[in-house]
Coordinates of C-alpha atoms in Angstrom, one line a residue:
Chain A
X1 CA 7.8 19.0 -38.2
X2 CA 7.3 18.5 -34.7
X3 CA 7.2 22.3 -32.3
X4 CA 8.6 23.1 -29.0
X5 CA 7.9 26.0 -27.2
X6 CA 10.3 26.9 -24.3
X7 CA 9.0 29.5 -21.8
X8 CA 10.1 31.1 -18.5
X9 CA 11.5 33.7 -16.8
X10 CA 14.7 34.9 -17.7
X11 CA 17.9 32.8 -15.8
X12 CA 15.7 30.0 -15.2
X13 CA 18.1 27.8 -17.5
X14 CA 15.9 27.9 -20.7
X15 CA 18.9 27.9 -23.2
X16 CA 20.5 25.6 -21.3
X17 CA 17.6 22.9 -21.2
X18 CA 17.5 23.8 -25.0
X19 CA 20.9 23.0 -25.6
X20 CA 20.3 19.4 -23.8
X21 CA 17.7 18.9 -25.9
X22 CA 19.6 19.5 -29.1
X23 CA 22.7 17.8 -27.9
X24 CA 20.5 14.9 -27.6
X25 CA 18.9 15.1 -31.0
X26 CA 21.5 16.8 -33.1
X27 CA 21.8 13.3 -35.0
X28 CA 18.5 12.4 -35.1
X29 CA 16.7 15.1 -36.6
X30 CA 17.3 18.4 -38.0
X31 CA 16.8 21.2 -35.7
X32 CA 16.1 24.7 -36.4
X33 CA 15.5 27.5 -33.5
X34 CA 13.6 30.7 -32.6
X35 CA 14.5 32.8 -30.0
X36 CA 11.4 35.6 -29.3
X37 CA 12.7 38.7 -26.7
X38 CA 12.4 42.1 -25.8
X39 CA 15.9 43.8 -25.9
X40 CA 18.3 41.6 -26.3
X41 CA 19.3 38.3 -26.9
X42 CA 22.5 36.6 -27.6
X43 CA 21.1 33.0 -27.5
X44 CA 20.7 32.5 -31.4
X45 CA 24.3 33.3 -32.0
X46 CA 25.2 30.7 -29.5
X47 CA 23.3 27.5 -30.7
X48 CA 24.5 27.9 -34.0
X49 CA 28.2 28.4 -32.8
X50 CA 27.7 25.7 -30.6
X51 CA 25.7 23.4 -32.9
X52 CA 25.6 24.6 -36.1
X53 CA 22.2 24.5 -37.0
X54 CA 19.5 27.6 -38.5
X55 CA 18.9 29.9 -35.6
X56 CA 16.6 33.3 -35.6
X57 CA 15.8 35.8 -33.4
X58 CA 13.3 38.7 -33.5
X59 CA 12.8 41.4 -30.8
X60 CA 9.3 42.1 -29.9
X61 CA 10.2 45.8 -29.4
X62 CA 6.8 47.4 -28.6
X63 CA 4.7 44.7 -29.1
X64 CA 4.4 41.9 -25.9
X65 CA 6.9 38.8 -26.7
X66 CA 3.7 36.3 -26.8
X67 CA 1.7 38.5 -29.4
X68 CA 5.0 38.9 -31.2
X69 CA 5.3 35.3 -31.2
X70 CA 1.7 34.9 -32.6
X71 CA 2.4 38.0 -35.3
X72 CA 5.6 36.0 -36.6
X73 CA 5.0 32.6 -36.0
X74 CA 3.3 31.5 -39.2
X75 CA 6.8 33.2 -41.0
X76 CA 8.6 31.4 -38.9
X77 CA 7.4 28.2 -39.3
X78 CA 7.8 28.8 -43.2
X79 CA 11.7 29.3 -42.4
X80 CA 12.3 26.2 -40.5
X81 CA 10.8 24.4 -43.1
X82 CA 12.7 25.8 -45.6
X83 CA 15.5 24.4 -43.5
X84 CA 13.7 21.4 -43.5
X85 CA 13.4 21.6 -39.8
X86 CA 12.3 18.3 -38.1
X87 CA 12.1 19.9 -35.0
X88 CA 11.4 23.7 -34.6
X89 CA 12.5 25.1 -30.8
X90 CA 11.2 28.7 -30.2
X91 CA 12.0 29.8 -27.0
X92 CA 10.1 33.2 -25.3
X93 CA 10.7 35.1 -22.8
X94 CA 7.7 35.8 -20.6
X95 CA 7.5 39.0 -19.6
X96 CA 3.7 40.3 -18.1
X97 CA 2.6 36.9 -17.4
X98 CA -0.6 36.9 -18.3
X99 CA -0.3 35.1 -21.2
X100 CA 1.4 31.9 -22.0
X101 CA 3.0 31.2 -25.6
X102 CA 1.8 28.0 -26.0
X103 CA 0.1 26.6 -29.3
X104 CA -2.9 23.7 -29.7
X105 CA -0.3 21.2 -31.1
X106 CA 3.6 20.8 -30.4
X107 CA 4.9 20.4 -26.9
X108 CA 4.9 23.6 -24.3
X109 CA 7.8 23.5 -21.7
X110 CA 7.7 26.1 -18.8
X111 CA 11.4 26.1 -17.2
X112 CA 11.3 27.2 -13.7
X113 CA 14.6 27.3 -11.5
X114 CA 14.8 26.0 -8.2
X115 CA 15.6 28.6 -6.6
X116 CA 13.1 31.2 -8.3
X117 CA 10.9 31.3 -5.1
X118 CA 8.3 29.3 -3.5
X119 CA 5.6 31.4 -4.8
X120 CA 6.8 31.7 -8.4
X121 CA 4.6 28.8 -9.7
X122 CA 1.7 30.8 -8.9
X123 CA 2.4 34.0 -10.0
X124 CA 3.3 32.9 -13.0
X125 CA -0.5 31.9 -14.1
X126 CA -0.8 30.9 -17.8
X127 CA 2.4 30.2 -18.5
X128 CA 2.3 27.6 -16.0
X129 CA -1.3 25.8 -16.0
X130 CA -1.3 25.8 -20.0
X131 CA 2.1 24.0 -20.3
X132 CA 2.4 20.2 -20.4
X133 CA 5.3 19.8 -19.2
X134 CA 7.2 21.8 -15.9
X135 CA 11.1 20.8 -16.0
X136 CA 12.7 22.1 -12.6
X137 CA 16.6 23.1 -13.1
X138 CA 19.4 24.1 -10.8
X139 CA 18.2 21.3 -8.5
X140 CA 22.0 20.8 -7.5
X141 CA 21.4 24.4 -5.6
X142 CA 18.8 23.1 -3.0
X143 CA 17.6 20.2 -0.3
X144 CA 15.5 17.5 -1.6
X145 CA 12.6 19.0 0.8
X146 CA 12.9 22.1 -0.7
X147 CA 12.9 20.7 -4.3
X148 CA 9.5 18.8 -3.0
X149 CA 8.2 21.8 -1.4
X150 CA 8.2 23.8 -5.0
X151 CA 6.7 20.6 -7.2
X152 CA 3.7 20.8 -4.6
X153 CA 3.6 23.8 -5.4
X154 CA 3.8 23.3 -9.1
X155 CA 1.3 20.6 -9.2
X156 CA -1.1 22.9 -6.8
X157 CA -1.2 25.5 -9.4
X158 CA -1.6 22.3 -12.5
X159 CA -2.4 18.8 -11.4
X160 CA -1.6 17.4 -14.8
X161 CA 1.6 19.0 -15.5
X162 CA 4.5 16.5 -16.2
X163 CA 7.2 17.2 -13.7
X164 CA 11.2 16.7 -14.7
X165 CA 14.1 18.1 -12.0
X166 CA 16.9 18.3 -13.4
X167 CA 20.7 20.1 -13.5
X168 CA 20.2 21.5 -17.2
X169 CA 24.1 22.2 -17.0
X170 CA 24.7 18.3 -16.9
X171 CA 21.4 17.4 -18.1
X172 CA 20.5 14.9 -15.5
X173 CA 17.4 12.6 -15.6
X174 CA 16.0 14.1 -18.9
X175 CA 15.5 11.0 -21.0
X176 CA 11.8 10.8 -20.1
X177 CA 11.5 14.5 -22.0
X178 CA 13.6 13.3 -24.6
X179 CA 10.8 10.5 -25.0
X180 CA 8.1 13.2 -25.1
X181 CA 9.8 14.9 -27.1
X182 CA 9.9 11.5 -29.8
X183 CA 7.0 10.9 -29.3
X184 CA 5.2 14.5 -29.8
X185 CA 3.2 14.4 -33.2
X186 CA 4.0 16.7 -36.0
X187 CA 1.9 19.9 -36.3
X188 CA -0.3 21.1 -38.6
X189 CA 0.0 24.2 -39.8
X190 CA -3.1 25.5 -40.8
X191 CA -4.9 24.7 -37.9
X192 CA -2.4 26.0 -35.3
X193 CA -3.9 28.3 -32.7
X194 CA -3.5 29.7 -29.1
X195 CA -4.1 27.2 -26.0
X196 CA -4.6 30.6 -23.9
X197 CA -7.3 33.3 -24.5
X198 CA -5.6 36.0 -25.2
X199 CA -6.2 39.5 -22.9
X200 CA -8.4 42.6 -23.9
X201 CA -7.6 44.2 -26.8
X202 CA -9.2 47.7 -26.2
X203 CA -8.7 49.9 -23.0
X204 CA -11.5 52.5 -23.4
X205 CA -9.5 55.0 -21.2
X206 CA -6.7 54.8 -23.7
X207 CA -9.0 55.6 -26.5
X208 CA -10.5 58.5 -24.4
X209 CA -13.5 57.5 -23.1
X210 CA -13.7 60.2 -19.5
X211 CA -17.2 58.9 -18.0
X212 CA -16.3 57.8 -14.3
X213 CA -18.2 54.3 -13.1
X214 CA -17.6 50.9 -14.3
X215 CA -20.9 51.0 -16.3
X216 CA -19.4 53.3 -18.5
X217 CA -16.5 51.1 -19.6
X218 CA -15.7 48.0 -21.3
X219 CA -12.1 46.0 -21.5
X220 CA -12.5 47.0 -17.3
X221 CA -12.3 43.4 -15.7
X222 CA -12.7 44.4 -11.9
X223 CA -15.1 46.7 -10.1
X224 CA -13.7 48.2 -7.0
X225 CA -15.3 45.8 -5.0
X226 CA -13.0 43.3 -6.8
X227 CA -15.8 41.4 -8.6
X228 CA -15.2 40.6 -12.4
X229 CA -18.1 42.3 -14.4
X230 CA -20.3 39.3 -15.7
X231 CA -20.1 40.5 -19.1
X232 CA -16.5 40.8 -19.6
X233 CA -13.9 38.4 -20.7
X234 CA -12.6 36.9 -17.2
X235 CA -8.6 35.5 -18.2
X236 CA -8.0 32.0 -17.8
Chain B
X1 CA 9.1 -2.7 0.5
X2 CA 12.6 -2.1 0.0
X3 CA 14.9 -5.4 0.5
X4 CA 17.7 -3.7 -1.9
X5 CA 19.1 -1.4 -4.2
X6 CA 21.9 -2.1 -6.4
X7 CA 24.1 0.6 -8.7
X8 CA 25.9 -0.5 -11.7
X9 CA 29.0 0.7 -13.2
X10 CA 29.2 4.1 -15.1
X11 CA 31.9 6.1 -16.2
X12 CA 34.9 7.9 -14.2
X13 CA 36.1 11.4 -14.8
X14 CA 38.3 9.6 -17.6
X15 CA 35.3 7.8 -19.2
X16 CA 36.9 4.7 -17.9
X17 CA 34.1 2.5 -17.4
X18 CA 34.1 1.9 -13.1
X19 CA 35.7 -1.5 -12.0
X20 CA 33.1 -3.1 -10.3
X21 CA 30.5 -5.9 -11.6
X22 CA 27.6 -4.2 -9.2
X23 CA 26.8 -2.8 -5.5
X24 CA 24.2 -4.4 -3.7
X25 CA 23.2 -2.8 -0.4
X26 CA 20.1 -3.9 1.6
X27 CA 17.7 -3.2 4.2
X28 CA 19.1 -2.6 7.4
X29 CA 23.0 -1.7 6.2
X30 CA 24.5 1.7 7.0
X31 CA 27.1 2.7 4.5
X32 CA 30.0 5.6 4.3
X33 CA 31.5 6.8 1.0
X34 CA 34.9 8.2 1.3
X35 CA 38.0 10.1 -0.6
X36 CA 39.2 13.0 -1.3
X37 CA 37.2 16.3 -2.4
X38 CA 36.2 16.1 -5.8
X39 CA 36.5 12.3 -6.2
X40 CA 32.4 11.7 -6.7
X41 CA 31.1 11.1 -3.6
X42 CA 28.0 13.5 -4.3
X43 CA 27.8 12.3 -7.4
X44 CA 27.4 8.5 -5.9
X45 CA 24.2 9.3 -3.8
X46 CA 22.9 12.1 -5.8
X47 CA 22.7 9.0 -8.7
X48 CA 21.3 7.0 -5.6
X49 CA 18.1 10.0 -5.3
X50 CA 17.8 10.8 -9.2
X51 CA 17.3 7.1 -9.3
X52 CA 19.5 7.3 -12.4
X53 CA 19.2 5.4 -15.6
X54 CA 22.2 6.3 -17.5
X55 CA 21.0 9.3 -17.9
X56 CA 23.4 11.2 -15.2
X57 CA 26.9 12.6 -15.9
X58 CA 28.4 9.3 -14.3
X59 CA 25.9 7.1 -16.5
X60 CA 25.5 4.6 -13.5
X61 CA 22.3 2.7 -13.7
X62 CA 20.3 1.7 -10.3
X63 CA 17.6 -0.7 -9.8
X64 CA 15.2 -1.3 -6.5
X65 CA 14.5 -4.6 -5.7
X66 CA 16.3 -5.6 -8.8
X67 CA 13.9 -3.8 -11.2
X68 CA 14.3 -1.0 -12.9
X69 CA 11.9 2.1 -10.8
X70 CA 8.7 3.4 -12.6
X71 CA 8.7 6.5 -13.4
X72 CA 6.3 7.5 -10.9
X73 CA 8.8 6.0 -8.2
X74 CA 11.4 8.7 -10.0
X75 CA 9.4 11.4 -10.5
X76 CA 6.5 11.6 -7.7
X77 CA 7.9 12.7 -4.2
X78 CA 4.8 10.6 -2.5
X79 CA 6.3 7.4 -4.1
X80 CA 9.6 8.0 -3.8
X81 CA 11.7 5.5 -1.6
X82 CA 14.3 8.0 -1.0
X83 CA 15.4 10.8 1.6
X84 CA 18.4 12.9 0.8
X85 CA 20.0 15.2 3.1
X86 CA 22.5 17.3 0.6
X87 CA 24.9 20.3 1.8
X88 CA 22.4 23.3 1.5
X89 CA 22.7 25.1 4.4
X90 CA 20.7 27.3 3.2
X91 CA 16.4 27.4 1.7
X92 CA 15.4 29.5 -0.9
X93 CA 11.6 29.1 -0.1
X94 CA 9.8 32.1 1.5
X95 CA 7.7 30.2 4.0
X96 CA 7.4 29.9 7.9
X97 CA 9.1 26.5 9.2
X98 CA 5.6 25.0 10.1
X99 CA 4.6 26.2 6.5
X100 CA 7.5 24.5 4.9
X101 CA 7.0 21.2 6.3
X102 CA 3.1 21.1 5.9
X103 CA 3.6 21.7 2.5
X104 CA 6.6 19.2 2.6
X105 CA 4.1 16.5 4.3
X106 CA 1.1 17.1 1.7
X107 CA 4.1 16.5 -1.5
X108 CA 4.8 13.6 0.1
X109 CA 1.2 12.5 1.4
X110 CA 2.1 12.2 5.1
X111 CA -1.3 13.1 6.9
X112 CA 0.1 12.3 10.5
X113 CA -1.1 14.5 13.5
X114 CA 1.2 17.2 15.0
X115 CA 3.8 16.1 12.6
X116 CA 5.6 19.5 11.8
X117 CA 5.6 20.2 15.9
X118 CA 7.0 16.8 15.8
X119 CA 9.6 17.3 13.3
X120 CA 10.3 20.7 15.4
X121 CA 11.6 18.6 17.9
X122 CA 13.3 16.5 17.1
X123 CA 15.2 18.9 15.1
X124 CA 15.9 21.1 18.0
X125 CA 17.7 18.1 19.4
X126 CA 20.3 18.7 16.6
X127 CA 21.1 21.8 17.2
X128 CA 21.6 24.4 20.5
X129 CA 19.9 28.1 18.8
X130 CA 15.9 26.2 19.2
X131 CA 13.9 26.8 15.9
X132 CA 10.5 28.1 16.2
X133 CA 7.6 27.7 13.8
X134 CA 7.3 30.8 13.0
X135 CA 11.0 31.4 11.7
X136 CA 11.3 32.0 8.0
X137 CA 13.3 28.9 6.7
X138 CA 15.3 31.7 4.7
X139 CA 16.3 33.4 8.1
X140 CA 17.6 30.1 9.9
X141 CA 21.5 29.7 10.4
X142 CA 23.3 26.8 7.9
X143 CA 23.4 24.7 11.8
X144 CA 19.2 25.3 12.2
X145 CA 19.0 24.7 8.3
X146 CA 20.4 21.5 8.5
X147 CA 19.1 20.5 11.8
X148 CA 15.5 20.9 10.3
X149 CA 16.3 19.6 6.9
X150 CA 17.4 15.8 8.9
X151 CA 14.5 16.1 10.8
X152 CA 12.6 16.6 8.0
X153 CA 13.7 13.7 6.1
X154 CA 13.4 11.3 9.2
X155 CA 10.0 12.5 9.9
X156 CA 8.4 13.0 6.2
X157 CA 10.8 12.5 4.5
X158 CA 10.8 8.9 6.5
X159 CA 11.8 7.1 3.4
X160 CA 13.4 3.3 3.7
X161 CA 17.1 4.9 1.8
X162 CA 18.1 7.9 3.5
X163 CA 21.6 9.4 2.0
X164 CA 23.2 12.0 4.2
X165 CA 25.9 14.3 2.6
X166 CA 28.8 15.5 5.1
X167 CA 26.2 16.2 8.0
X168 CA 29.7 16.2 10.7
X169 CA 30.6 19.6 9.2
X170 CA 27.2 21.0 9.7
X171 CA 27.8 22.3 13.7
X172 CA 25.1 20.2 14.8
X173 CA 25.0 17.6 17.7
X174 CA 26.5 14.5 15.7
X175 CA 26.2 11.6 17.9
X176 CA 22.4 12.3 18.3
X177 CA 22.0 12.3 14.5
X178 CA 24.0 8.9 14.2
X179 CA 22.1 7.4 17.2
X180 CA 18.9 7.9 15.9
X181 CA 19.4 6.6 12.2
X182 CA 21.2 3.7 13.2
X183 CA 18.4 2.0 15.0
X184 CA 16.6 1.1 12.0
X185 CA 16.0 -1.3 9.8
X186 CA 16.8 1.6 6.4
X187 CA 19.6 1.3 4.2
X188 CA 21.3 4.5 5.4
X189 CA 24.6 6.4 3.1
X190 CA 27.1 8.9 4.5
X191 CA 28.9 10.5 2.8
X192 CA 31.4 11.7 4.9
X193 CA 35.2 12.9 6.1
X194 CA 34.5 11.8 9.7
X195 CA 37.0 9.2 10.4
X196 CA 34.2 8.0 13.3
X197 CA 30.9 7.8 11.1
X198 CA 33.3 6.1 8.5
X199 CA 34.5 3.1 11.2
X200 CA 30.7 2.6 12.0
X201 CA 29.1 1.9 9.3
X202 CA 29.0 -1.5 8.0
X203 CA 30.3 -0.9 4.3
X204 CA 32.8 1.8 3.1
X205 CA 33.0 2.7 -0.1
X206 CA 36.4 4.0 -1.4
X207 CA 35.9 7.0 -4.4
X208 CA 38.8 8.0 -6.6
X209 CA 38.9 9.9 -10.0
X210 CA 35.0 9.7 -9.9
X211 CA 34.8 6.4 -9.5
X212 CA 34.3 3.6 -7.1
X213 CA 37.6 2.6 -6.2
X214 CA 37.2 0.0 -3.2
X215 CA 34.5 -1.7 -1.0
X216 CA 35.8 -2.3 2.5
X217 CA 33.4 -4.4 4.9
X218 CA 34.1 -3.3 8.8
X219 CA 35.7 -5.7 10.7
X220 CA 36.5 -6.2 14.5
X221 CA 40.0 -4.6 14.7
X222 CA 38.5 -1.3 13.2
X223 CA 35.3 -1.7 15.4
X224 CA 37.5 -1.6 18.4
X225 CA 39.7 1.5 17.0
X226 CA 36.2 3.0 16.7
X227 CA 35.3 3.3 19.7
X228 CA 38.3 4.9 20.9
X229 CA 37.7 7.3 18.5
X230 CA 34.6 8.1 19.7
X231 CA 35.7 8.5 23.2
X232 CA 38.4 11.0 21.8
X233 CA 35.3 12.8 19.8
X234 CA 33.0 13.0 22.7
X235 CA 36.2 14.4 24.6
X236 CA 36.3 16.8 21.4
X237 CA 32.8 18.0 22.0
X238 CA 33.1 18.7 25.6
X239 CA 35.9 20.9 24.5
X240 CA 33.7 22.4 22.3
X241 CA 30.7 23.3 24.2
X242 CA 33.0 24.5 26.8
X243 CA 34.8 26.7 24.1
X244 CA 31.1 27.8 23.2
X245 CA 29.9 29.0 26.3
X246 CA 33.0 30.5 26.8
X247 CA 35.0 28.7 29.3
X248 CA 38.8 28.1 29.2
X249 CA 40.1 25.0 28.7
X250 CA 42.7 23.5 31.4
X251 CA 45.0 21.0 31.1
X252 CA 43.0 19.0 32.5
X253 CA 40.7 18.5 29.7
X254 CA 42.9 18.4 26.9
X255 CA 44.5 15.1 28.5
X256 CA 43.7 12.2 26.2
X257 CA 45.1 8.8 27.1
X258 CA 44.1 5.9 24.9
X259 CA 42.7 2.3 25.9

């Protein structure tokens, strides 16, 4: 089974690029989807209107939607094979930003609209310079110089990326993602992990810890001078 | 180099495959694309700057130089043979003008000295408000927008196929704009309702339904219709400015008498 992980902001045109994708390879393979939010999603209900294949959502509620994705992902990938899935979609919404969803094996999109703002591809950290592949949508919306401006940005923030612009409504110019997508190895279960460190786990003001000074805590990543304590877990 | 680029039949709004065998247009042509709203004229040169492969709504295939382009070509703005002015009147991108086109020269590797003052200036020939450097691109007027964003493409964009979409209705000083693009030796497309920029270009393509309907090459009776038409024009935009600035019109200048 081959894994895709769709990430991005909300209205950047994920579900739309997702429904390319399984317009394209409806015939070919058996696709089955996850769809990871917060509060509420409508997008599982669609595909499988629209293309009547196994669809799943799950609300992260309290949790953050890429730890939920980690908590339920080994379950999930249990269901789409018991659809005998060929290709398993999951697409997240990314909330904090400062993780990204994506595994060691499979294929991690980030979707990013054209007109999400120049400095977007930065802010966005993780979920940008740990994907493999950028695809720009709603190109139709803006000048060719802007639509350059933004992949220099892109490629700024990730050199390596794999860049694709397309209008995800009329899925223009996507057949060298559909070759990635052919040509992406299946995964292996067992060995499936994070490609991002994941953030501190323990606050010690939230478990009551009053001592003022840095010295005193740990899970504290910045002094007030803005320096990263040298023993603490720095992000990515 | 460029010598040509050629576009093979896709599909009309019908999925009637278009009736032509292929269009080959080469270095040094200027080209219009006419028809009604809604006919695929957009869609013709946006296939033109995707450099599509069948894989656009009109399934049109185009080659350069007879081959088809790498995919660094399509996808890599520093390699890309192609400068597209679309309709945007309007950038999303929260940067200063001199911001915007540094950035704009680094995607496209263009390390030439003073070029965004340069590109400054010869966009503020397009249009009367003057852009300054320090504008936001978000704050400047569809005119300025579009003033900048042809500037931008001659100067770093400054690719050998330039495609300009409708720039008559965009309030800027036309005739410069066609001046300067037509002494070259690019393969330049307008698409365009302006019956003058249509009579000047060397090829005119006809688009109905989506589809190429027509190629028309120029000839000498329509050359000399042109340039009455321009005459008339260049009475038009005296009328203009002096609408503009707020004079009244007299009788005088309304009096049009053909040669």
């Amino acid at each position: 089974m081959k894994l895709l992980i769709i990430a991005g902001p909300p209205s950047a045109g994920k579900t739309c690029l997702t429904k390319q994708i399984v317009r394209r390879f409806q015939n070919e393979m058996k696709i089955a989807y996850l769809k990871i939010d917060v509060v509420k999603a409508y997008e599982d209900i669609e595909l499988s209107k629209e293309f009547n294949i196994p669809t799943k959502k799950i609300y992260s509620g309290d949790l953050c939607p890429d730890h939920a994705g980690v908590m339920v992902l080994e379950d999930a990938l249990d269901w789409a094979q018991s659809h005998r899935a060929d290709l398993f979609i999951v697409e997240s919404a990314g909330l904090c930003l400062r993780c990204s969803p994506y595994l060691n094996q499979g294929l991690g999109i980030i979707v990013l609209s054209s007109i999400s703002g120049i400095h977007a591809p930065e802010k966005m950290g993780a979920m940008v310079s740990l994907a493999d592949i950028a695809v720009v949508t709603k190109i139709d919306l803006v000048s060719q110089a802007e639509r350059e401006v933004l992949i220099q940005k892109i490629k700024e923030v990730h050199r390596k990326v794999m860049l694709f612009e397309t209008n995800a409504l009329q899925g223009t110019s996507l057949n060298r993602l559909y070759d990635q997508i052919t040509n992406s190895p299946p995964i292996d279960k067992d060995t499936l992990a994070l490609r991002g460190n994941p953030p501190l786990g323990t606050c010690t003001i939230c478990v009551g810890k009053k001592e003022v000074g840095w010295k005193h805590h740990f899970g504290v990543i910045r002094k007030l001078d803005g320096h990263t304590a040298e023993y603490l877990y720095r992000g990515e | 180099m460029i010598k040509e680029i050629t576009i093979s039949p896709g599909e009309d709004k019908s999925r009637d495959k278009e009736n032509f065998d292929f269009i080959t247009f080469r270095a040094g042509e200027t080209i219009s694309i006419v028809g009604p709203t809604g006919s695929g004229k957009t869609a013709f040169i946006t296939d033109i700057e995707l450099m599509a492969q069948g894989d656009t709504s009109t399934k049109r295939v185009v080659t350069i130089n007879g081959k088809p382009p790498t995919d660094e070509t399509r996808y890599d703005p520093s390699l890309k043979p192609i400068a597209m002015i679309t309709q945007n009147t309007k950038c999303f991108a929260d940067l200063s003008v001199e911001e915007f086109l540094l950035i704009h020269a680094r995607a496209r590797k263009i390390t030439e000295k003073h070029l965004a003052v340069k590109t400054m200036e010869l966009a503020n020939k397009f249009t009367g408000e003057k852009i300054k450097k320090d504008n936001r691109v978000t704050v400047l007027s569809g005119g300025q927008t579009r003033s900048l964003l042809i500037a931008d493409a001659l100067m770093i964009g400054a690719a050998p196929i330039i495609l300009l979409d409708e720039i008559e209705n965009a309030g800027i000083f036309k005739q410069e704009v066609i001046e300067i693009i037509r002494n070259t030796s690019k393969i330049i497309i307008f698409v365009t309702h302006d019956p003058v920029i249509a009579l000047l270009t060397k090829k005119r393509l006809i688009m109905e339904n989506g589809a190429v309907k027509k190629i028309i090459v120029q000839n000498e009776a329509e050359t000399g219709a042109a340039k009455n038409l321009i005459e008339i024009d260049k009475r038009m935009g005296v009328i203009r400015d002096n609408l503009r600035a707020g004079y009244e019109i007299t009788k005088d200048l309304l009096n049009v008498s053909f040669a």
